[in-house]
CSV table of C-alpha atoms in Angstrom, one decimal:
chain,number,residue,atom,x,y,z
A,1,UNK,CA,18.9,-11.3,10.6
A,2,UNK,CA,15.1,-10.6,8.9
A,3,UNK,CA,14.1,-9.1,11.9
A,4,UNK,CA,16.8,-6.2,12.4
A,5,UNK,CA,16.1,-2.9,10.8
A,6,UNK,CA,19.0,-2.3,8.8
A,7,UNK,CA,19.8,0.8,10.1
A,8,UNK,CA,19.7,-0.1,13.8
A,9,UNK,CA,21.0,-3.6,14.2
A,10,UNK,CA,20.8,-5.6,17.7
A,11,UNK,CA,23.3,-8.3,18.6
A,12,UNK,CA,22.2,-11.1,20.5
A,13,UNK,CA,23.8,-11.5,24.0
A,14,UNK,CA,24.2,-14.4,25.4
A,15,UNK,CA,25.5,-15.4,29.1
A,16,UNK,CA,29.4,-15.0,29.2
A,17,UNK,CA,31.1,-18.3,29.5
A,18,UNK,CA,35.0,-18.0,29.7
A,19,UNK,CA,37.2,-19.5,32.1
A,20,UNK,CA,37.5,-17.5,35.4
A,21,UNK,CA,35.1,-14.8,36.6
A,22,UNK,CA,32.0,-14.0,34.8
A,23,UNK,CA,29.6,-10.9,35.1
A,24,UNK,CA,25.7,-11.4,34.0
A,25,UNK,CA,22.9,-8.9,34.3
A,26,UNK,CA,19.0,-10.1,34.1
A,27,UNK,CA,17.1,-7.8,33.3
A,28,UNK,CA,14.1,-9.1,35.2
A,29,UNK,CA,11.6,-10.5,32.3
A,30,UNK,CA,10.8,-14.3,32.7
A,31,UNK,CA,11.8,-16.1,29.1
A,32,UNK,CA,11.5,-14.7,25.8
A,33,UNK,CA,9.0,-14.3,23.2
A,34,UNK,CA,9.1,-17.8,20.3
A,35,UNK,CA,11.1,-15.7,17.7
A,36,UNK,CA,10.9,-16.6,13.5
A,37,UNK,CA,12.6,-15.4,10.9
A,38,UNK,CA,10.9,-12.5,9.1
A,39,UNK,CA,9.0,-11.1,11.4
A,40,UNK,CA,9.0,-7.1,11.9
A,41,UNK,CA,8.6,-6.5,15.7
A,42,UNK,CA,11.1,-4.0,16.3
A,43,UNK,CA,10.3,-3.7,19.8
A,44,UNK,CA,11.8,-7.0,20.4
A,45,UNK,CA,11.4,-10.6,21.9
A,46,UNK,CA,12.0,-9.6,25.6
A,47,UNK,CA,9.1,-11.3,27.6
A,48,UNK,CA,7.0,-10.1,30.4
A,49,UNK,CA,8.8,-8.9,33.8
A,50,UNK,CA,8.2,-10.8,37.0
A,51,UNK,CA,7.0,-9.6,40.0
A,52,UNK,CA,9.2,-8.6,43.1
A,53,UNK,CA,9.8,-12.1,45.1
A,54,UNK,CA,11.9,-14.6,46.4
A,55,UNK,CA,13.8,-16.4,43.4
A,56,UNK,CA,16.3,-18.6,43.3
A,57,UNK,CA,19.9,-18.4,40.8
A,58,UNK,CA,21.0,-21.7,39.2
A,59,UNK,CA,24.0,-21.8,37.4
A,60,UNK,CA,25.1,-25.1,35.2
A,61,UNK,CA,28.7,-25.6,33.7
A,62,UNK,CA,28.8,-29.5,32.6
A,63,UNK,CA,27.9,-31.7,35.5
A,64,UNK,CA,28.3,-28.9,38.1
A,65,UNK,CA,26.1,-26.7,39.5
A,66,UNK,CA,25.2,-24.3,42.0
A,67,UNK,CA,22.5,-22.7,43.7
A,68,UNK,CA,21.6,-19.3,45.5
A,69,UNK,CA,18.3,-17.3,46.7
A,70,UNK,CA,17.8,-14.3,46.3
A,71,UNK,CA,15.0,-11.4,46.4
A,72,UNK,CA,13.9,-8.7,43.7
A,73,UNK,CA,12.5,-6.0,45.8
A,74,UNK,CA,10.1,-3.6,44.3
A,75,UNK,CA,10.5,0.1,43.5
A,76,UNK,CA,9.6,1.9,46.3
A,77,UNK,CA,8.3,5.2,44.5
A,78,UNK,CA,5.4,2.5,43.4
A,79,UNK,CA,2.2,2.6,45.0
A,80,UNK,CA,0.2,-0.1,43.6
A,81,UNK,CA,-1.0,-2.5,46.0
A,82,UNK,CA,-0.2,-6.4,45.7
A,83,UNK,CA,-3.7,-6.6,44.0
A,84,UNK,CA,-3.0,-4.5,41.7
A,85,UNK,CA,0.0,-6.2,40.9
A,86,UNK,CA,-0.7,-9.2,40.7
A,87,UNK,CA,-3.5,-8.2,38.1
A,88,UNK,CA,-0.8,-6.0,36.1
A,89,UNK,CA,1.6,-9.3,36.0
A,90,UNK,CA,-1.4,-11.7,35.1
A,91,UNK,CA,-2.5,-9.5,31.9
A,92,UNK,CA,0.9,-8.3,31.3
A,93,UNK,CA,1.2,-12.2,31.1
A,94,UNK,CA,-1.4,-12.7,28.8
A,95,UNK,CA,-0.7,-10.3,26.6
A,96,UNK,CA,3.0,-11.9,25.8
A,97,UNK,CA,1.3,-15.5,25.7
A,98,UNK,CA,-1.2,-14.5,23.4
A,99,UNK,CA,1.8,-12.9,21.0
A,100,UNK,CA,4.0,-16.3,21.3
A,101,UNK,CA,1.1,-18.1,20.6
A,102,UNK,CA,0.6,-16.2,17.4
A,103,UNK,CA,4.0,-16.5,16.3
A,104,UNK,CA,4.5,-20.2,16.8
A,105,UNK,CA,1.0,-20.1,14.3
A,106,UNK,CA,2.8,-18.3,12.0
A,107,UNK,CA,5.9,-20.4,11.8
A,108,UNK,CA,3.7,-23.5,11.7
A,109,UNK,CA,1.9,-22.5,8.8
A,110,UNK,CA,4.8,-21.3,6.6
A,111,UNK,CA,6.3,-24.5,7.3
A,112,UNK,CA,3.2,-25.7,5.3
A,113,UNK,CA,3.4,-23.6,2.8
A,114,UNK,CA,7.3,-24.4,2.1
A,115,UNK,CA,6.3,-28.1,1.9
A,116,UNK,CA,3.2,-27.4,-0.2
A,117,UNK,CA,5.8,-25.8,-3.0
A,118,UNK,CA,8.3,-28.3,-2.3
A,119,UNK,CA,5.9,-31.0,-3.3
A,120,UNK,CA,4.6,-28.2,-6.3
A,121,UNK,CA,8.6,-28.3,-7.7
A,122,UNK,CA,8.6,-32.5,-7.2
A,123,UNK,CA,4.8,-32.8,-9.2
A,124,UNK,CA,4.9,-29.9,-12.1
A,125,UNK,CA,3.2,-31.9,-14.0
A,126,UNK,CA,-0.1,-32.5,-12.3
A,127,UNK,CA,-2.4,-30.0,-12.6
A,128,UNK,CA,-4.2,-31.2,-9.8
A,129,UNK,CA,-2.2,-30.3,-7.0
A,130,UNK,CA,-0.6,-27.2,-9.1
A,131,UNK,CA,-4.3,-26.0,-9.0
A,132,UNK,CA,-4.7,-27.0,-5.1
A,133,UNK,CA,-1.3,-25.9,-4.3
A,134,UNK,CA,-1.6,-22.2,-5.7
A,135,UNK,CA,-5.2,-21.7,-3.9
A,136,UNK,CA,-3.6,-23.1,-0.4
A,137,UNK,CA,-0.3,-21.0,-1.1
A,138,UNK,CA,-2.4,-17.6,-1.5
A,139,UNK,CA,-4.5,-18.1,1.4
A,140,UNK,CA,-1.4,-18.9,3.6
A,141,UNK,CA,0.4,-15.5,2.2
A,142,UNK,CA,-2.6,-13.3,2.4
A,143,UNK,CA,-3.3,-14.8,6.2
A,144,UNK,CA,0.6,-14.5,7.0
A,145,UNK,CA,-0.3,-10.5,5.4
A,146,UNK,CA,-2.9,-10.3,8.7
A,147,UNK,CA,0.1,-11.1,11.3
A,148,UNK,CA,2.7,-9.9,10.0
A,149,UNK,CA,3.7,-6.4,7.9
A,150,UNK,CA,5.9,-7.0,5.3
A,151,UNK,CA,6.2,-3.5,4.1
A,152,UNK,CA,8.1,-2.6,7.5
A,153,UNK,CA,11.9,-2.5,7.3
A,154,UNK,CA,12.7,0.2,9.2
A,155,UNK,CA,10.9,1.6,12.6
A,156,UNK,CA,10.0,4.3,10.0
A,157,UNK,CA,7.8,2.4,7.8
A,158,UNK,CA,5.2,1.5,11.1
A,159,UNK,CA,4.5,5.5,10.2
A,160,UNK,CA,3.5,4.7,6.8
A,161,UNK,CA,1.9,1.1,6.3
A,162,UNK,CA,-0.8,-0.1,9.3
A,163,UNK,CA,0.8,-2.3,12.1
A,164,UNK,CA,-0.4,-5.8,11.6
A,165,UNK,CA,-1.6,-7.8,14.5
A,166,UNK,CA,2.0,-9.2,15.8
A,167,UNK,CA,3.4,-6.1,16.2
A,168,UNK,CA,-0.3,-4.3,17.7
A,169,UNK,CA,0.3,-7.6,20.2
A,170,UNK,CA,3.9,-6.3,20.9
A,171,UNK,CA,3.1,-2.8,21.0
A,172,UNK,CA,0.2,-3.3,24.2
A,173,UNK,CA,2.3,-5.6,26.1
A,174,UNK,CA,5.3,-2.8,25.9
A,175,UNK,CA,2.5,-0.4,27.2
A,176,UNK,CA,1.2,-2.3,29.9
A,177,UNK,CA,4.9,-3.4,30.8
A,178,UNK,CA,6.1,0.6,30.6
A,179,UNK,CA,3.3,1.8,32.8
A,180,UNK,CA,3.0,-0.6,35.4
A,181,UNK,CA,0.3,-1.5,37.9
A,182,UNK,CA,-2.3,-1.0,38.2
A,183,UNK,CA,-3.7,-1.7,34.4
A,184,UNK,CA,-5.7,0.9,33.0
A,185,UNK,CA,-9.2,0.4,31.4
A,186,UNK,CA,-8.0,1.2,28.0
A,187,UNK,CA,-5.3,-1.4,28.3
A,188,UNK,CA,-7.8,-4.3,29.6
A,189,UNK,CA,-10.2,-2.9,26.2
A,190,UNK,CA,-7.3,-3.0,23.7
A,191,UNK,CA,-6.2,-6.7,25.2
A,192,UNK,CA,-10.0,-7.5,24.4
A,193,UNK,CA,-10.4,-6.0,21.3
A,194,UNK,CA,-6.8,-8.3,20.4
A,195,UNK,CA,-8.0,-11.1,21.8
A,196,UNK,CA,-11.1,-10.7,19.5
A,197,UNK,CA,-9.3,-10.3,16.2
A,198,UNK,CA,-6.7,-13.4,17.3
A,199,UNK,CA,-10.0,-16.0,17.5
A,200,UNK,CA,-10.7,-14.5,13.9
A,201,UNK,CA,-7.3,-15.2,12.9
A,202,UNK,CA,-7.4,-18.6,14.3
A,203,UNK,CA,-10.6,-19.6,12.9
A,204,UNK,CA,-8.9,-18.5,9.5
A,205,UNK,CA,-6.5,-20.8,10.2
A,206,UNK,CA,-8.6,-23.6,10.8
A,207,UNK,CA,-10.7,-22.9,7.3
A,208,UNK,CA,-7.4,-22.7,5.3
A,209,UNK,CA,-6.3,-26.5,7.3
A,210,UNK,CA,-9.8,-28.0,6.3
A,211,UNK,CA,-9.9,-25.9,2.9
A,212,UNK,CA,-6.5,-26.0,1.3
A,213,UNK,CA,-4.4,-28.2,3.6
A,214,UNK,CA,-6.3,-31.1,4.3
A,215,UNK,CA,-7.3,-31.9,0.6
A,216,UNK,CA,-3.6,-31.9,-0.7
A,217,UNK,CA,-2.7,-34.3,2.3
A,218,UNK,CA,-5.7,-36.6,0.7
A,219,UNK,CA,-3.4,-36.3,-2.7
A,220,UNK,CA,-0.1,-36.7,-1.0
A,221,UNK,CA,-1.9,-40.1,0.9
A,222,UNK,CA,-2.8,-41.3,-2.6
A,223,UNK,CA,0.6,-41.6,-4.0
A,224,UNK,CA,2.1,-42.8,-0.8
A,225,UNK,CA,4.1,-39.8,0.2
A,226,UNK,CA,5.1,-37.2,2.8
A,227,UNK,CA,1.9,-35.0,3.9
A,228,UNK,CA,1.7,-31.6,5.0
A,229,UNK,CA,2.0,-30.6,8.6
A,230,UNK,CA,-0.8,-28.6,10.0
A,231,UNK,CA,-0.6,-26.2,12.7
A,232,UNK,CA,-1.7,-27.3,16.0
């Protein structure tokens, strides 16, 4: 629900399920982006589309299933060669791992946050970890501020506060998506440039586990309770 803008909700669709006939459309993307809660993405979850091929339909219902092949046959108003394809699909790929990546960061390390002020509310009293657990919450928030734009409620607001690097992420792989094969130069540049500022991010992320995290797991050890988890 965090991630709607209020004035143009989206439902969540599921496969139907009801007894007797059943009508599902794919939409030709392979599985979808790790979603959080709070996150401003407005273009969506939807990951990357597959390439035209041979696939294969499996459908469950308890301990029956059943099996068909199929084959997803390319636009023919394309010219792209299968080279160029198969480069379009790789980065188109990497684009969409490298955004999962960074949101499965992000939920990892507000986890750590909301147990660093759970164990804040338990301890009020020492100063120690009050201190500790203040420094470590403001580095989390100001590095959750570098994914993530919490001024955006509405696709409006993207006009008036900068994109943050989540949504830039989500924003290139709808570009490279949208414009299909073969990738462009500026595309493979701005996938650089990305991937650039995401080993910045990620080194962050490593200071604020040796700087903040690991020190109030060293407490938590000391008085023989639960630690803090750490993102992997």
């Amino acid at each position: 629900v965090a991630n709607k803008d209020p004035r143009s909700p989206f439902e969540l669709k599921f496969p139907a399920k009801s007894e007797g006939l059943n009508k599902w459309t794919w939409n030709y993307r392979s599985e979808n982006l790790h979603c959080i809660e709070d996150v401003k993405i407005f273009a969506g979850f939807g990951g990357p589309s597959v390439l035209p091929g041979d696939y294969r339909l499996k459908v469950s219902a308890g301990d029956q299933s059943a099996e068909t092949p199929f084959t997803l046959v390319a636009d023919p108003r394309l010219a792209a060669s299968p080279a160029e394809m198969q480069e379009w699909a790789a980065r188109s790929k990497e684009t969409a791992d490298m955004l999962d990546q960074v949101l499965r960061s992000l939920g990892e390390i507000r986890k750590s946050r909301a147990q660093i002020e759970s164990l804040m509310a338990e301890y009020p009293n020492d100063d120690g970890l009050q201190t500790s657990g203040k420094a470590a919450v403001a580095a989390i928030e100001a590095w959750d501020e570098q994914i993530n734009q919490p001024l955006h409620q509405t696709y409006e607001d993207e006009d008036a506060w900068e994109t943050m690097l989540g949504g830039q992420i989500r924003y290139l792989l709808n570009v490279i998506e949208n414009t299909g094969a073969p990738v462009t130069g500026g595309q493979l540049e701005r996938l650089a440039d990305l991937k650039t500022e995401w080993a910045s991010r990620q080194a962050e992320l490593q200071s604020i586990t040796q700087q903040h995290l690991q020190p109030i797991n060293e407490w938590a050890k000391t008085q023989g309770i639960s630690h803090v988890s750490v993102p992997q």
